[in-house]
């Protein structure tokens, strides 16, 4: 009979996932951010189908149609050799997203594992890992990335290596501080007395407490990584022409400002659009998780 | 004679005190020559206020802190050598003081209870059935398995913590103030449940508490811990009706009473204000009251 009252109470209980989704879907910045990110990802995936002149990605030259303003034929106008800027922006988006994906896919797991180890074990493990991140964080990020990119030959892979080599330290710091707070909790001691393995404690007990912070930071980071990648290309240390990159396009178009403004402003808007999307998404996730943490 | 489940012999634990520069400047004796034993199926109460060393003793029995000296025998086997081993964990488990913090807020009830099952190699297929069985043991419906701690009341959380501790079928259950974080009405229910479980599963309990009225109902024998030393030990009724040590009297005098008879039985001792009484204060008390301990 004790079960009867439980059954009656059951409809009141919504699953956590549903509650989170409800809050997320009613948050304007989360919804707009998600929409922008999805649009960017879809255009990147289907770039060859969407763009009117996919062949303009390479070293095509069409001087008769150079510096044309935006029109029905060329939505974003054409550049100094007559290539369609819209096509090149869409393909540039593809490269920016690939850069963010690869950098975060390497930096986040590495930073997370090192942060967990440093926070849980303490002692010399902590000293080695955290002093190293302190040193890395003390060097201005862009300077460090430029140094790495300058030593290696500048291309997409070098940009990825340079940014990832720097980026994991932020995640290591974040996870380290959460782990330090979590490891003194009773439930970690309880798990130890229950005979749980170190692996279990690190990845099943502590890591779930980091997930919300990690999701927010990773999504905010995606925007920053794209910005840094574009900055590198703008400075000539990243992706090299004729491969279309948003930063490279802003740089080469800048020579023709202000008369042919579309050649650098519209790729610049694309950078703004994609990093804004990831930032709004990150803010939305943070709002969602903040309520959960209070609860 | 039947071998006791737990035997603690001359247990000592001292913590080093270091200066800010790491130089050793002294030590704090948290536990000093404590000896007691618990027979099979019995409840032993360890009483004392915060800082008396109760929790340190529990941690040593659990193998979380190594003792400075002395022996802890579980089923006649010294845990000094097996402390923290799977065999040790299967014999003794612990229920923590605050169920709000001893359950991971990010893990569901069934995930929490599965931890010891997984650690002891129970096949995945049998785990769900065992979780239901354990929930039933602590009188919670099976539907609670998928809930998260924030969806449970304090008493329900503590039941989950008890189910988790029982998962490996231990012989000895260490209860570190298991009800002090709970509402008074819930305390009694949790204690009743523990008594029932003790009878059903032939469990032995080490019950650590500062709540003497609770101990009077639950424990057969008690030890009174004061500043790391066991100052008095014996059958609960004897110790409570005829306390020999001043500190025991002091503790008993602080128990609130309800009836007039109880009020009449209450020892008359001047109460000391503040935190843990110092040795000087106790000495002064002894002179004033003429205690014999």
Coordinates of C-alpha atoms in Angstrom, one line a residue, chain A residues 129-271:
Chain A
X129 CA 50.7 20.0 -13.9
X130 CA 49.5 23.2 -12.3
X131 CA 52.8 25.1 -12.4
X132 CA 53.1 24.2 -16.1
X133 CA 49.6 25.6 -16.8
X134 CA 50.5 28.7 -14.7
X135 CA 53.5 29.3 -17.0
X136 CA 51.5 28.7 -20.1
X137 CA 48.8 31.0 -18.9
X138 CA 51.3 33.8 -18.1
X139 CA 52.3 34.1 -21.7
X140 CA 49.8 36.2 -23.7
X141 CA 47.8 33.7 -25.8
X142 CA 48.1 35.2 -29.2
X143 CA 51.9 35.7 -28.8
X144 CA 52.3 32.1 -27.9
X145 CA 50.2 30.9 -30.8
X146 CA 52.0 33.2 -33.2
X147 CA 55.4 31.9 -32.0
X148 CA 54.3 28.3 -32.6
X149 CA 52.8 29.1 -35.9
X150 CA 55.9 31.1 -37.0
X151 CA 58.3 28.2 -36.1
X152 CA 56.3 25.6 -38.0
X153 CA 55.2 26.3 -41.6
X154 CA 51.9 28.2 -41.6
X155 CA 48.9 26.1 -42.6
X156 CA 45.6 24.8 -41.1
X157 CA 47.3 21.9 -39.2
X158 CA 49.9 24.3 -37.7
X159 CA 47.1 26.6 -36.5
X160 CA 45.3 23.7 -34.9
X161 CA 48.5 22.5 -33.1
X162 CA 49.4 26.0 -32.0
X163 CA 45.9 26.8 -30.6
X164 CA 45.4 23.3 -29.0
X165 CA 48.8 23.4 -27.4
X166 CA 47.7 26.6 -25.5
X167 CA 44.0 25.9 -25.0
X168 CA 44.1 22.8 -22.8
X169 CA 45.5 24.8 -19.9
X170 CA 42.3 26.7 -19.5
X171 CA 40.3 23.5 -19.2
X172 CA 42.9 22.0 -16.8
X173 CA 42.5 25.0 -14.5
X174 CA 38.7 24.9 -14.6
X175 CA 38.5 21.2 -13.9
X176 CA 41.2 21.3 -11.3
X177 CA 39.3 23.9 -9.2
X178 CA 36.1 21.9 -9.4
X179 CA 37.9 18.7 -8.5
X180 CA 39.5 20.3 -5.5
X181 CA 36.0 21.3 -4.2
X182 CA 34.5 17.9 -5.0
X183 CA 37.1 15.5 -3.7
X184 CA 36.6 16.7 -0.1
X185 CA 32.9 15.8 -0.3
X186 CA 31.6 12.9 1.8
X187 CA 30.4 11.1 -1.3
X188 CA 33.9 10.7 -2.5
X189 CA 35.0 9.2 0.8
X190 CA 31.9 7.0 0.7
X191 CA 32.9 5.8 -2.7
X192 CA 36.3 5.0 -1.4
X193 CA 35.0 3.0 1.5
X194 CA 32.7 1.1 -0.9
X195 CA 35.7 -0.1 -2.8
X196 CA 35.3 2.0 -5.9
X197 CA 38.3 2.2 -8.2
X198 CA 40.3 5.4 -8.8
X199 CA 39.0 5.4 -12.4
X200 CA 35.4 5.2 -11.1
X201 CA 36.0 8.0 -8.6
X202 CA 37.6 10.3 -11.2
X203 CA 35.3 9.7 -14.1
X204 CA 32.0 8.6 -12.6
X205 CA 31.9 10.6 -9.3
X206 CA 33.9 13.8 -10.0
X207 CA 33.5 14.2 -13.7
X208 CA 29.7 14.5 -13.7
X209 CA 30.1 17.5 -11.4
X210 CA 32.3 19.1 -14.0
X211 CA 30.0 18.5 -17.0
X212 CA 27.9 21.7 -16.7
X213 CA 31.0 24.0 -16.4
X214 CA 32.7 22.1 -19.1
X215 CA 29.8 22.4 -21.6
X216 CA 29.5 26.2 -21.0
X217 CA 33.2 26.8 -21.3
X218 CA 33.6 24.6 -24.4
X219 CA 30.8 26.3 -26.2
X220 CA 32.1 29.8 -25.3
X221 CA 35.6 28.6 -26.4
X222 CA 34.4 27.5 -29.8
X223 CA 33.7 31.2 -30.6
X224 CA 37.1 32.3 -29.3
X225 CA 39.0 29.5 -31.1
X226 CA 37.4 30.6 -34.4
X227 CA 38.4 34.2 -33.6
X228 CA 42.0 33.3 -32.8
X229 CA 42.2 31.1 -36.0
X230 CA 40.9 34.0 -38.0
X231 CA 43.4 36.4 -36.4
X232 CA 46.2 34.0 -37.2
X233 CA 45.1 33.9 -40.9
X234 CA 44.6 37.7 -40.9
X235 CA 48.3 38.0 -39.8
X236 CA 49.3 35.6 -42.5
X237 CA 50.4 32.9 -40.0
X238 CA 47.4 30.6 -40.5
X239 CA 45.7 29.2 -43.6
X240 CA 47.4 30.2 -46.8
X241 CA 45.6 31.4 -50.0
X242 CA 44.0 30.2 -52.2
X243 CA 42.3 28.1 -49.5
X244 CA 39.3 30.3 -48.4
X245 CA 39.6 31.4 -44.8
X246 CA 37.5 34.1 -43.1
X247 CA 40.5 35.8 -41.6
X248 CA 42.6 35.7 -44.8
X249 CA 39.6 37.2 -46.7
X250 CA 39.2 40.1 -44.2
X251 CA 43.0 40.8 -44.6
X252 CA 43.1 40.7 -48.4
X253 CA 39.8 42.7 -48.7
X254 CA 41.2 45.3 -46.3
X255 CA 43.4 46.6 -49.1
X256 CA 40.4 47.7 -51.0
X257 CA 38.5 49.5 -48.2
X258 CA 36.4 51.5 -48.3
X259 CA 35.4 51.4 -52.0
X260 CA 35.0 47.6 -52.2
X261 CA 33.8 47.3 -48.5
X262 CA 32.0 43.9 -49.1
X263 CA 35.3 42.1 -49.7
X264 CA 36.4 42.4 -46.0
X265 CA 33.2 43.5 -44.1
X266 CA 31.0 40.5 -45.2
X267 CA 33.6 37.8 -44.3
X268 CA 34.1 39.8 -41.0
X269 CA 30.3 39.5 -40.4
X270 CA 30.5 35.8 -40.9
X271 CA 33.2 35.6 -38.2

